[in-house]
Amino acid sequence: MSASRPELPARPRILVVALRRLGDVLLTTPLIRSLRRAWPDATLDVLVFADTAGILEGNPDVDRVVAMPPRPTLPQSLALAARLFRRYHLAVSTQSGDRPTFFALLAGRDHAGPVWPGERAKRALLGRSVAAGEGVHRVEEMLRLADVLGIARVDEVVAPAGALAPAHAMTGPYAVIHAAPMFRYKQWTREGWRALAQALAARGLAVAATGSPADRAYLDEVWRDALNVRRLDGQLRWPEIAALIAGARLYVGPDTSVTHLAAATGCPTVALYGPTDPRQWGPWPAHGLPTPWAAAGTVQQRRNVWLVQNPLACLPCQQEGCDRHLASRAQCLDELTPTQVLAAVDRALATQAGQVAS
């Protein structure tokens, strides 16, 4: 039996609470689009941490981004609570944590959100809830919130929208490489990235390298003496990154938010995965994920995404690397060879070439 839709007034005010990292916020956009399609005349705001707000820039489904500091002081938290109090007809938390649930309960007159088993009080307060911690893909978890709200699912990840500045435009066919994930345990080898760039140049592709200002020291090592790589790290806003990737013949990157963004643009995307379980966090292709990712495989393809793993017996461990901390090594990625990655690259390029020819 399907859930009934909340009875909202004409032109309702809706808040989505997404207080997580960049990739998590991006994977919330299918829920946001589902809400927008269900209530096209709504004012739809999203509460995020300030350092993730850019991933929603230019999103046509969002009216306003409400940003809060990642580590707010008590006065900042109280001021935000006062701004949000009972302002919205519907507030949806995308997380089971106490803080996002609190803001949804405070801001909305009707509420929904994920709840862990045993959290009876939180379930009662929310009224509409879905079970957290069931090991499903993050996008599926978001779409279950659409189910409990009685609205149709729209399984599209929506990239930030905007134009690429002419100074950053590439000429001729090119590929984009994003070598730097947030944490060491998701890194591929420096030698692997350099070998990949050389192989792409041999295939007639210029190479643009992206990254954040915080990645500068690492990328200086990765791209040392790489004359065929145009570095754009630290120069692009999120909409520009999306536009750059959308125009590329190919994107290659590790388990990071930019790889999720690349998949959403429709660009042929090669994603290098190590400890992370793709069944929960694999890239969501443009136009949806028709078949769930398997836990492990040498190369898996879903629409415009090729997911590359070095399938050791322990993969995916879902741990923070072999040493269980953010700066840890990951044997599965350290031993992943350029030959394995290029096998996926060539399949992606051949598929796109066939589409262009047809």
GROMACS .gro file of C-alpha atoms in nm:
model
  358
    1MET     CA    1   0.000   0.000   0.000
    2SER     CA    2   0.150   0.334  -0.106
    3ALA     CA    3   0.188   0.618   0.143
    4SER     CA    4  -0.043   0.917   0.120
    5ARG     CA    5   0.098   1.256   0.029
    6PRO     CA    6   0.113   1.522   0.300
    7GLU     CA    7  -0.165   1.776   0.270
    8LEU     CA    8   0.030   2.091   0.189
    9PRO     CA    9  -0.113   2.431   0.099
   10ALA     CA   10  -0.075   2.597  -0.238
   11ARG     CA   11   0.282   2.720  -0.287
   12PRO     CA   12   0.417   2.528   0.012
   13ARG     CA   13   0.754   2.588   0.173
   14ILE     CA   14   0.975   2.275   0.183
   15LEU     CA   15   1.315   2.226   0.349
   16VAL     CA   16   1.560   1.943   0.279
   17VAL     CA   17   1.829   1.895   0.546
   18ALA     CA   18   2.156   1.752   0.408
   19LEU     CA   19   2.437   1.805   0.658
   20ARG     CA   20   2.700   1.574   0.513
   21ARG     CA   21   2.993   1.584   0.272
   22LEU     CA   22   2.988   1.703  -0.089
   23GLY     CA   23   2.915   1.367  -0.250
   24ASP     CA   24   2.634   1.298  -0.005
   25VAL     CA   25   2.471   1.632  -0.084
   26LEU     CA   26   2.498   1.565  -0.458
   27LEU     CA   27   2.334   1.225  -0.414
   28THR     CA   28   2.046   1.398  -0.234
   29THR     CA   29   1.946   1.574  -0.558
   30PRO     CA   30   1.720   1.289  -0.683
   31LEU     CA   31   1.505   1.343  -0.372
   32ILE     CA   32   1.510   1.718  -0.427
   33ARG     CA   33   1.401   1.669  -0.790
   34SER     CA   34   1.127   1.430  -0.679
   35LEU     CA   35   0.997   1.696  -0.438
   36ARG     CA   36   1.015   1.964  -0.707
   37ARG     CA   37   0.817   1.752  -0.954
   38ALA     CA   38   0.556   1.671  -0.688
   39TRP     CA   39   0.516   2.035  -0.580
   40PRO     CA   40   0.630   2.250  -0.875
   41ASP     CA   41   0.504   2.572  -0.714
   42ALA     CA   42   0.683   2.512  -0.384
   43THR     CA   43   0.960   2.723  -0.237
   44LEU     CA   44   1.226   2.456  -0.191
   45ASP     CA   45   1.525   2.530   0.033
   46VAL     CA   46   1.817   2.305   0.128
   47LEU     CA   47   2.012   2.327   0.456
   48VAL     CA   48   2.377   2.228   0.409
   49PHE     CA   49   2.719   2.296   0.554
   50ALA     CA   50   2.876   2.607   0.401
   51ASP     CA   51   3.164   2.413   0.243
   52THR     CA   52   2.922   2.195   0.044
   53ALA     CA   53   2.687   2.467  -0.083
   54GLY     CA   54   2.866   2.497  -0.418
   55ILE     CA   55   2.755   2.151  -0.530
   56LEU     CA   56   2.398   2.290  -0.551
   57GLU     CA   57   2.494   2.604  -0.743
   58GLY     CA   58   2.271   2.649  -1.045
   59ASN     CA   59   2.049   2.356  -0.947
   60PRO     CA   60   1.712   2.442  -1.108
   61ASP     CA   61   1.515   2.257  -0.839
   62VAL     CA   62   1.650   2.464  -0.548
   63ASP     CA   63   1.523   2.809  -0.460
   64ARG     CA   64   1.765   2.884  -0.178
   65VAL     CA   65   2.061   2.720  -0.009
   66VAL     CA   66   2.074   2.779   0.366
   67ALA     CA   67   2.436   2.737   0.475
   68MET     CA   68   2.564   2.673   0.826
   69PRO     CA   69   2.923   2.642   0.952
   70PRO     CA   70   3.054   2.284   0.969
   71ARG     CA   71   3.129   2.338   1.338
   72PRO     CA   72   2.883   2.605   1.453
   73THR     CA   73   2.915   2.777   1.786
   74LEU     CA   74   2.621   2.766   2.026
   75PRO     CA   75   2.513   3.123   1.935
   76GLN     CA   76   2.529   3.032   1.563
   77SER     CA   77   2.318   2.721   1.620
   78LEU     CA   78   2.061   2.915   1.821
   79ALA     CA   79   2.041   3.189   1.558
   80LEU     CA   80   1.985   2.931   1.283
   81ALA     CA   81   1.720   2.755   1.491
   82ALA     CA   82   1.536   3.084   1.534
   83ARG     CA   83   1.549   3.149   1.157
   84LEU     CA   84   1.410   2.806   1.074
   85PHE     CA   85   1.153   2.765   1.349
   86ARG     CA   86   0.819   2.650   1.198
   87ARG     CA   87   0.905   2.825   0.873
   88TYR     CA   88   0.828   2.526   0.647
   89HIS     CA   89   0.521   2.320   0.576
   90LEU     CA   90   0.739   2.013   0.517
   91ALA     CA   91   1.094   1.941   0.633
   92VAL     CA   92   1.283   1.629   0.525
   93SER     CA   93   1.601   1.513   0.694
   94THR     CA   94   1.823   1.302   0.468
   95GLN     CA   95   2.017   1.162   0.766
   96SER     CA   96   1.938   0.972   1.082
   97GLY     CA   97   2.166   1.181   1.304
   98ASP     CA   98   2.032   1.385   1.593
   99ARG     CA   99   2.130   1.727   1.455
  100PRO     CA  100   1.968   1.697   1.108
  101THR     CA  101   1.660   1.534   1.260
  102PHE     CA  102   1.639   1.816   1.516
  103PHE     CA  103   1.649   2.083   1.245
  104ALA     CA  104   1.380   1.904   1.043
  105LEU     CA  105   1.156   1.875   1.348
  106LEU     CA  106   1.219   2.237   1.441
  107ALA     CA  107   1.167   2.379   1.091
  108GLY     CA  108   0.872   2.180   0.961
  109ARG     CA  109   0.507   2.135   1.047
  110ASP     CA  110   0.522   1.796   0.877
  111HIS     CA  111   0.843   1.591   0.873
  112ALA     CA  112   1.015   1.285   0.731
  113GLY     CA  113   1.355   1.123   0.769
  114PRO     CA  114   1.553   0.800   0.817
  115VAL     CA  115   1.550   0.635   1.161
  116TRP     CA  116   1.762   0.354   1.302
  117PRO     CA  117   1.587   0.047   1.445
  118GLY     CA  118   1.507   0.102   1.809
  119GLU     CA  119   1.475   0.482   1.785
  120ARG     CA  120   1.106   0.477   1.869
  121ALA     CA  121   1.086   0.833   2.002
  122LYS     CA  122   1.248   0.976   1.691
  123ARG     CA  123   1.017   0.770   1.468
  124ALA     CA  124   0.713   0.896   1.657
  125LEU     CA  125   0.826   1.258   1.638
  126LEU     CA  126   0.897   1.246   1.266
  127GLY     CA  127   0.569   1.079   1.178
  128ARG     CA  128   0.699   0.967   0.838
  129SER     CA  129   1.022   0.766   0.843
  130VAL     CA  130   1.224   0.507   0.657
  131ALA     CA  131   1.462   0.252   0.804
  132ALA     CA  132   1.827   0.363   0.814
  133GLY     CA  133   2.127   0.134   0.789
  134GLU     CA  134   1.988  -0.123   0.546
  135GLY     CA  135   2.296  -0.118   0.322
  136VAL     CA  136   2.123   0.013   0.011
  137HIS     CA  137   2.269   0.267  -0.230
  138ARG     CA  138   2.260   0.624  -0.103
  139VAL     CA  139   2.032   0.729  -0.390
  140GLU     CA  140   1.795   0.441  -0.315
  141GLU     CA  141   1.787   0.556   0.048
  142MET     CA  142   1.688   0.904  -0.070
  143LEU     CA  143   1.420   0.770  -0.303
  144ARG     CA  144   1.266   0.571  -0.019
  145LEU     CA  145   1.197   0.906   0.141
  146ALA     CA  146   1.002   0.997  -0.174
  147ASP     CA  147   0.809   0.672  -0.129
  148VAL     CA  148   0.714   0.750   0.230
  149LEU     CA  149   0.597   1.095   0.117
  150GLY     CA  150   0.371   0.935  -0.142
  151ILE     CA  151   0.537   1.107  -0.438
  152ALA     CA  152   0.685   0.969  -0.759
  153ARG     CA  153   1.054   0.884  -0.768
  154VAL     CA  154   1.281   1.079  -1.002
  155ASP     CA  155   1.612   0.895  -1.003
  156GLU     CA  156   1.828   1.170  -1.157
  157VAL     CA  157   2.141   1.306  -0.990
  158VAL     CA  158   2.144   1.676  -1.082
  159ALA     CA  159   2.481   1.841  -1.145
  160PRO     CA  160   2.550   2.208  -1.067
  161ALA     CA  161   2.477   2.421  -1.373
  162GLY     CA  162   2.678   2.702  -1.528
  163ALA     CA  163   2.914   2.792  -1.810
  164LEU     CA  164   3.287   2.734  -1.829
  165ALA     CA  165   3.486   3.057  -1.849
  166PRO     CA  166   3.654   3.098  -2.191
  167ALA     CA  167   3.996   3.114  -2.023
  168HIS     CA  168   3.948   2.756  -1.901
  169ALA     CA  169   3.806   2.608  -2.219
  170MET     CA  170   3.982   2.315  -2.385
  171THR     CA  171   4.035   2.290  -2.761
  172GLY     CA  172   4.000   1.963  -2.948
  173PRO     CA  173   3.911   1.629  -2.789
  174TYR     CA  174   4.015   1.600  -2.426
  175ALA     CA  175   3.987   1.393  -2.111
  176VAL     CA  176   3.954   1.508  -1.751
  177ILE     CA  177   4.148   1.348  -1.468
  178HIS     CA  178   4.066   1.420  -1.106
  179ALA     CA  179   4.345   1.244  -0.916
  180ALA     CA  180   4.290   1.363  -0.558
  181PRO     CA  181   4.023   1.212  -0.332
  182MET     CA  182   3.959   1.362   0.008
  183PHE     CA  183   4.143   1.086   0.196
  184ARG     CA  184   4.467   0.896   0.139
  185TYR     CA  185   4.305   0.553   0.160
  186LYS     CA  186   4.113   0.629  -0.162
  187GLN     CA  187   4.422   0.735  -0.360
  188TRP     CA  188   4.562   0.556  -0.660
  189THR     CA  189   4.939   0.574  -0.721
  190ARG     CA  190   5.117   0.882  -0.854
  191GLU     CA  191   5.290   0.662  -1.112
  192GLY     CA  192   4.954   0.526  -1.223
  193TRP     CA  193   4.810   0.872  -1.288
  194ARG     CA  194   5.115   0.979  -1.488
  195ALA     CA  195   5.105   0.660  -1.697
  196LEU     CA  196   4.734   0.716  -1.760
  197ALA     CA  197   4.792   1.074  -1.877
  198GLN     CA  198   5.063   0.955  -2.118
  199ALA     CA  199   4.834   0.682  -2.253
  200LEU     CA  200   4.551   0.929  -2.308
  201ALA     CA  201   4.785   1.162  -2.496
  202ALA     CA  202   4.888   0.867  -2.713
  203ARG     CA  203   4.519   0.817  -2.789
  204GLY     CA  204   4.491   1.173  -2.919
  205LEU     CA  205   4.337   1.332  -2.611
  206ALA     CA  206   4.453   1.644  -2.432
  207VAL     CA  207   4.433   1.608  -2.054
  208ALA     CA  208   4.280   1.857  -1.810
  209ALA     CA  209   4.353   1.796  -1.440
  210THR     CA  210   4.110   1.920  -1.174
  211GLY     CA  211   4.137   1.939  -0.798
  212SER     CA  212   4.079   2.168  -0.501
  213PRO     CA  213   4.328   2.423  -0.362
  214ALA     CA  214   4.381   2.185  -0.069
  215ASP     CA  215   4.509   1.921  -0.314
  216ARG     CA  216   4.788   2.141  -0.452
  217ALA     CA  217   5.086   1.974  -0.281
  218TYR     CA  218   4.969   1.624  -0.374
  219LEU     CA  219   4.896   1.724  -0.734
  220ASP     CA  220   5.235   1.891  -0.763
  221GLU     CA  221   5.382   1.545  -0.699
  222VAL     CA  222   5.138   1.364  -0.927
  223TRP     CA  223   5.187   1.595  -1.226
  224ARG     CA  224   5.557   1.668  -1.182
  225ASP     CA  225   5.711   1.687  -1.532
  226ALA     CA  226   5.378   1.594  -1.695
  227LEU     CA  227   5.400   1.838  -1.985
  228ASN     CA  228   5.088   1.705  -2.158
  229VAL     CA  229   4.857   1.788  -1.864
  230ARG     CA  230   4.679   2.121  -1.831
  231ARG     CA  231   4.628   2.188  -1.463
  232LEU     CA  232   4.306   2.360  -1.364
  233ASP     CA  233   4.310   2.260  -0.997
  234GLY     CA  234   4.189   2.535  -0.767
  235GLN     CA  235   4.065   2.748  -1.058
  236LEU     CA  236   3.709   2.626  -1.118
  237ARG     CA  237   3.379   2.663  -0.938
  238TRP     CA  238   3.152   2.360  -0.919
  239PRO     CA  239   2.937   2.459  -1.218
  240GLU     CA  240   3.255   2.507  -1.423
  241ILE     CA  241   3.385   2.165  -1.323
  242ALA     CA  242   3.055   2.014  -1.436
  243ALA     CA  243   3.070   2.202  -1.767
  244LEU     CA  244   3.432   2.098  -1.827
  245ILE     CA  245   3.351   1.732  -1.766
  246ALA     CA  246   3.032   1.741  -1.972
  247GLY     CA  247   3.236   1.846  -2.276
  248ALA     CA  248   3.504   1.581  -2.232
  249ARG     CA  249   3.544   1.255  -2.421
  250LEU     CA  250   3.631   1.082  -2.093
  251TYR     CA  251   3.662   1.137  -1.720
  252VAL     CA  252   3.878   0.928  -1.484
  253GLY     CA  253   3.883   0.967  -1.106
  254PRO     CA  254   3.880   0.786  -0.771
  255ASP     CA  255   3.601   0.749  -0.518
  256THR     CA  256   3.523   1.116  -0.467
  257SER     CA  257   3.247   1.371  -0.516
  258VAL     CA  258   3.379   1.483  -0.856
  259THR     CA  259   3.345   1.127  -0.987
  260HIS     CA  260   2.979   1.123  -0.880
  261LEU     CA  261   2.941   1.457  -1.055
  262ALA     CA  262   3.104   1.321  -1.371
  263ALA     CA  263   2.865   1.026  -1.381
  264ALA     CA  264   2.569   1.262  -1.350
  265THR     CA  265   2.681   1.476  -1.647
  266GLY     CA  266   2.661   1.178  -1.884
  267CYS     CA  267   3.033   1.190  -1.965
  268PRO     CA  268   3.191   0.842  -2.004
  269THR     CA  269   3.325   0.797  -1.652
  270VAL     CA  270   3.592   0.557  -1.528
  271ALA     CA  271   3.581   0.532  -1.148
  272LEU     CA  272   3.864   0.372  -0.949
  273TYR     CA  273   3.729   0.211  -0.632
  274GLY     CA  274   3.912   0.050  -0.341
  275PRO     CA  275   3.776  -0.012   0.010
  276THR     CA  276   3.437   0.154  -0.055
  277ASP     CA  277   3.139  -0.072  -0.128
  278PRO     CA  278   2.995   0.029  -0.467
  279ARG     CA  279   2.662  -0.129  -0.377
  280GLN     CA  280   2.612   0.168  -0.145
  281TRP     CA  281   2.837   0.436  -0.293
  282GLY     CA  282   2.907   0.352  -0.656
  283PRO     CA  283   2.859   0.638  -0.907
  284TRP     CA  284   2.498   0.686  -1.016
  285PRO     CA  285   2.493   0.705  -1.398
  286ALA     CA  286   2.303   0.965  -1.593
  287HIS     CA  287   1.942   0.846  -1.639
  288GLY     CA  288   1.956   0.609  -1.343
  289LEU     CA  289   2.113   0.283  -1.232
  290PRO     CA  290   1.928  -0.002  -1.408
  291THR     CA  291   2.117  -0.281  -1.230
  292PRO     CA  292   2.282  -0.239  -0.887
  293TRP     CA  293   2.660  -0.248  -0.867
  294ALA     CA  294   2.812  -0.576  -0.755
  295ALA     CA  295   3.039  -0.578  -0.449
  296ALA     CA  296   3.350  -0.650  -0.652
  297GLY     CA  297   3.466  -0.709  -1.006
  298THR     CA  298   3.757  -0.619  -1.231
  299VAL     CA  299   3.551  -0.382  -1.451
  300GLN     CA  300   3.178  -0.328  -1.418
  301GLN     CA  301   2.973  -0.110  -1.653
  302ARG     CA  302   2.644   0.063  -1.586
  303ARG     CA  303   2.537   0.298  -1.867
  304ASN     CA  304   2.801   0.576  -1.890
  305VAL     CA  305   3.008   0.453  -1.593
  306TRP     CA  306   3.287   0.194  -1.581
  307LEU     CA  307   3.383   0.100  -1.225
  308VAL     CA  308   3.735  -0.043  -1.189
  309GLN     CA  309   3.849  -0.249  -0.890
  310ASN     CA  310   4.146  -0.468  -0.804
  311PRO     CA  311   3.929  -0.744  -0.653
  312LEU     CA  312   4.137  -0.881  -0.369
  313ALA     CA  313   3.967  -1.128  -0.137
  314CYS     CA  314   3.906  -0.854   0.123
  315LEU     CA  315   3.730  -0.617  -0.119
  316PRO     CA  316   3.521  -0.419  -0.041
  317CYS     CA  317   3.624  -0.397   0.323
  318GLN     CA  318   3.435  -0.071   0.392
  319GLN     CA  319   3.722   0.023   0.622
  320GLU     CA  320   3.945   0.330   0.614
  321GLY     CA  321   4.224   0.149   0.433
  322CYS     CA  322   4.439  -0.142   0.543
  323ASP     CA  323   4.555   0.042   0.857
  324ARG     CA  324   4.206   0.165   0.951
  325HIS     CA  325   4.265   0.541   0.948
  326LEU     CA  326   4.211   0.822   0.696
  327ALA     CA  327   4.579   0.850   0.604
  328SER     CA  328   4.612   0.474   0.554
  329ARG     CA  329   4.738   0.289   0.249
  330ALA     CA  330   4.496   0.067   0.058
  331GLN     CA  331   4.660  -0.241  -0.091
  332CYS     CA  332   4.384  -0.288  -0.348
  333LEU     CA  333   4.456   0.057  -0.497
  334ASP     CA  334   4.832   0.050  -0.448
  335GLU     CA  335   4.845  -0.268  -0.658
  336LEU     CA  336   4.594  -0.155  -0.922
  337THR     CA  337   4.788  -0.135  -1.251
  338PRO     CA  338   4.758   0.114  -1.536
  339THR     CA  339   4.682  -0.182  -1.764
  340GLN     CA  340   4.369  -0.261  -1.559
  341VAL     CA  341   4.255   0.101  -1.572
  342LEU     CA  342   4.328   0.137  -1.944
  343ALA     CA  343   4.113  -0.167  -2.019
  344ALA     CA  344   3.815   0.029  -1.887
  345VAL     CA  345   3.931   0.351  -2.053
  346ASP     CA  346   3.944   0.187  -2.395
  347ARG     CA  347   3.601   0.034  -2.350
  348ALA     CA  348   3.459   0.373  -2.254
  349LEU     CA  349   3.622   0.548  -2.549
  350ALA     CA  350   3.509   0.277  -2.791
  351THR     CA  351   3.151   0.302  -2.665
  352GLN     CA  352   3.145   0.678  -2.707
  353ALA     CA  353   3.302   0.653  -3.053
  354GLY     CA  354   3.027   0.410  -3.154
  355GLN     CA  355   2.759   0.649  -3.027
  356VAL     CA  356   2.910   0.942  -3.218
  357ALA     CA  357   2.934   0.734  -3.537
  358SER     CA  358   2.574   0.623  -3.513
   0.00000   0.00000   0.00000
